[in-house]
Amino acid sequence: MQKIKPSLVGSVMARNIGRMTAFMLVVTFTAPFAAYHVASGAAVSALEAQLQRSLVLTNRAIATEVERFRYLPLVIGEDARIRALSAAGRDAAVLDAANLYLQTVVRQAGAAELYVLDSRGVTLAASNFATAESFIGHDYSFRPYFQDAIHNGEGRYYAIGVTTKKPGYFLSSRIDIPDRPPIIVVVKADLQPLEVTWEAAGVQTAIADRWGIVFLSGNPDWKYRPLAPLSREAAERVAAERTYDGTDLAEAKPILPAGVVPPINAADMPALRVDGEGQQLLARFSAIEPDSWIVLAATSTEDIAKLAGFWALAALIAGLVATGSLYFLHQRALLIRMRLRQGEILELKVAERTQDLAREIDMRKRTEDELRRAQEGLVHSEKMAALGRMSTAIVHEVSQPLAALEATLATVGVLAEKEAAAKVGERLLDARALVKRMQRTVKHLKTFGRKGASELEAVDIDIVIRNAIDLATPRAKALGVVPAVEVQGPAPVIAAVGVKVEQVMLNLLLNALDAVEGRPAPSVTIRRTTDAGQVSVTVIDNGTGIAPEHRDRVAEPFFTTKLTGEGLGLGLSIATAIVQEFGGEITFAEAPGGGTMATMSMPIGMPSAHPLEAAQ
């Protein structure tokens, strides 16, 4: 195979780099223009989308604010104090009751004002009756909201108040009362807080009425200005209805550019360029029904040129960098080849280290399994030790029924020879009861003595207490002690392993019995309480107690104060580990009057996943 000369490869690479460099120079000087155009279009589209979202939020905010008070006039009109105003012979007491009621509703509902008009448009009662700006006695028959309520049953209108000179949105409802003239209930809602929200949002927002006059805006310069020059009809209607009383609309400059009229269908109208305080604004519109309001949202376009210029400059710089980079392709190829070789070496080392880690992990798992088995063995050994501590009493508990059973069966034999069938049956029942007693004892011992399970289960704590007492009964009888049980409320359920919790309970109970051995009037009390999602089982004895210097060491492995051979000192250590495995704890305290209080606290709850499984 013919070997390719390095000089030929270098020549071909040089020609290719020269062609690519010329092409990149052309691209470098044309790309900024294309980038400017594309970035400008994308920025305009982003602004239009932002304005559309602002319009949707504004429409929802206005509709929400209006809906708060939409049905308030109808609800007010159902009150007897308001309906009494329609009577011809109303007296001062009726008026006072209505005024105070309206004042209370305004405070609680958050409306600006509430007032009631008669069928002629004259105010009968008002929430501001006690102020200098009281509506009582004023004639508002010229207002469209009154005329619409009289003819159609309800009305709505935005205007500047002729009495208070404060703008507001008026919602009215006609209240028809049999055999009486109707009354009109009006609520005035203050929409000006919306302006503060719009001003803080960064998007210039405004609302214009059906004539195109802006009455709410986050831009104070737009307020009470028309979007386009007003027609004669619009000017006459606004003047007749005194909608914007106190403002000079004739001298106000239109907001939209010359020749642009307010949109009829704002949703179909494209975005417009609008002049605003010496800057170009991009504006979009939407409509709000049923008032035929026009919502205008606008934002500055001065950042569009800056953004487009930035991308054009970025394209120029990118082209120059790409052109310069072509001169270093060969060196870069060599560097990449060297790095690839280094990567292969690194991958080899990583693979070797991964194998080492896998072996370490496997060894750690085996070690953990061995430790777990050793721990289970210690737990089982402690169970056997506990049974050994009770062996004498257990033998007595079994041998006594056996002796009684032997005597009973001998009696049955004698009675059978005498053919006393009835007495034979009674003795057989006694024998059966003795057998059941021994079976129950053996069953408890078998259950307690088997290898502990590890699956969580729902454990009734009262059953645990009862089983532990049954297991310790032979030992308790030998000492002449009857453990007292005090429970509070229904039996709680914990998530644990029943046999393990029984082992803990039996250990605490046996320790209490050991403590009272040889004491005058020995007593052991088991108290179960629940509080704040925890169940606590306290074993109280009147023994000698735990010395203060030993109280912090009783749960240490192999620590014991008993005589040599009476224990390994692992009981409380294993019990503490078992309780902690299920999220609980064991505490020790001095009992009132002497003795020890050993408390096992466990969280109440149904089982989910075993802690070992959850860790895996």
Tab-separated table of N, CA and C in Angstrom, residues 461 464-465 468-469 500-510 526 537-539 600:
chain	number	residue	atom	x	y	z
A	461	ILE	N	-50.585	-2.302	70.078
A	461	ILE	CA	-49.686	-2.183	71.230
A	461	ILE	C	-50.271	-2.847	72.463
A	464	VAL	N	-49.439	-6.457	72.367
A	464	VAL	CA	-48.039	-6.639	72.747
A	464	VAL	C	-47.908	-6.673	74.270
A	465	ILE	N	-48.589	-5.719	74.940
A	465	ILE	CA	-48.530	-5.668	76.412
A	465	ILE	C	-49.104	-6.957	77.004
A	468	ALA	N	-46.750	-9.968	76.479
A	468	ALA	CA	-45.582	-9.885	77.350
A	468	ALA	C	-45.946	-10.272	78.779
A	469	ILE	N	-47.127	-9.832	79.220
A	469	ILE	CA	-47.571	-10.186	80.575
A	469	ILE	C	-47.796	-11.690	80.681
A	500	LYS	N	-40.569	-8.574	67.766
A	500	LYS	CA	-39.471	-7.765	68.296
A	500	LYS	C	-39.961	-6.803	69.369
A	501	VAL	N	-41.126	-6.180	69.127
A	501	VAL	CA	-41.661	-5.252	70.129
A	501	VAL	C	-42.031	-6.016	71.401
A	502	GLU	N	-42.578	-7.257	71.244
A	502	GLU	CA	-42.864	-8.076	72.426
A	502	GLU	C	-41.581	-8.377	73.204
A	503	GLN	N	-40.468	-8.607	72.479
A	503	GLN	CA	-39.206	-8.869	73.149
A	503	GLN	C	-38.788	-7.665	73.989
A	504	VAL	N	-38.943	-6.447	73.431
A	504	VAL	CA	-38.596	-5.230	74.178
A	504	VAL	C	-39.471	-5.113	75.416
A	505	MET	N	-40.788	-5.337	75.222
A	505	MET	CA	-41.730	-5.199	76.335
A	505	MET	C	-41.429	-6.217	77.424
A	506	LEU	N	-41.134	-7.469	77.019
A	506	LEU	CA	-40.824	-8.512	77.999
A	506	LEU	C	-39.541	-8.183	78.746
A	507	ASN	N	-38.544	-7.630	78.054
A	507	ASN	CA	-37.280	-7.285	78.690
A	507	ASN	C	-37.499	-6.230	79.771
A	508	LEU	N	-38.285	-5.171	79.441
A	508	LEU	CA	-38.553	-4.129	80.437
A	508	LEU	C	-39.334	-4.703	81.620
A	509	LEU	N	-40.288	-5.608	81.325
A	509	LEU	CA	-41.104	-6.183	82.398
A	509	LEU	C	-40.272	-7.093	83.298
A	510	LEU	N	-39.405	-7.917	82.695
A	510	LEU	CA	-38.561	-8.803	83.493
A	510	LEU	C	-37.574	-8.005	84.341
A	526	ILE	N	-47.907	-1.175	84.483
A	526	ILE	CA	-47.691	-0.878	83.058
A	526	ILE	C	-48.717	0.176	82.655
A	537	VAL	N	-45.396	3.464	76.431
A	537	VAL	CA	-45.670	2.384	77.391
A	537	VAL	C	-44.607	2.486	78.479
A	538	THR	N	-45.061	2.758	79.715
A	538	THR	CA	-44.146	2.967	80.838
A	538	THR	C	-44.295	1.813	81.830
A	539	VAL	N	-43.176	1.192	82.178
A	539	VAL	CA	-43.135	0.124	83.176
A	539	VAL	C	-42.567	0.726	84.461
A	600	MET	N	-41.079	3.196	76.833
A	600	MET	CA	-40.870	2.913	75.405
A	600	MET	C	-41.853	3.781	74.607
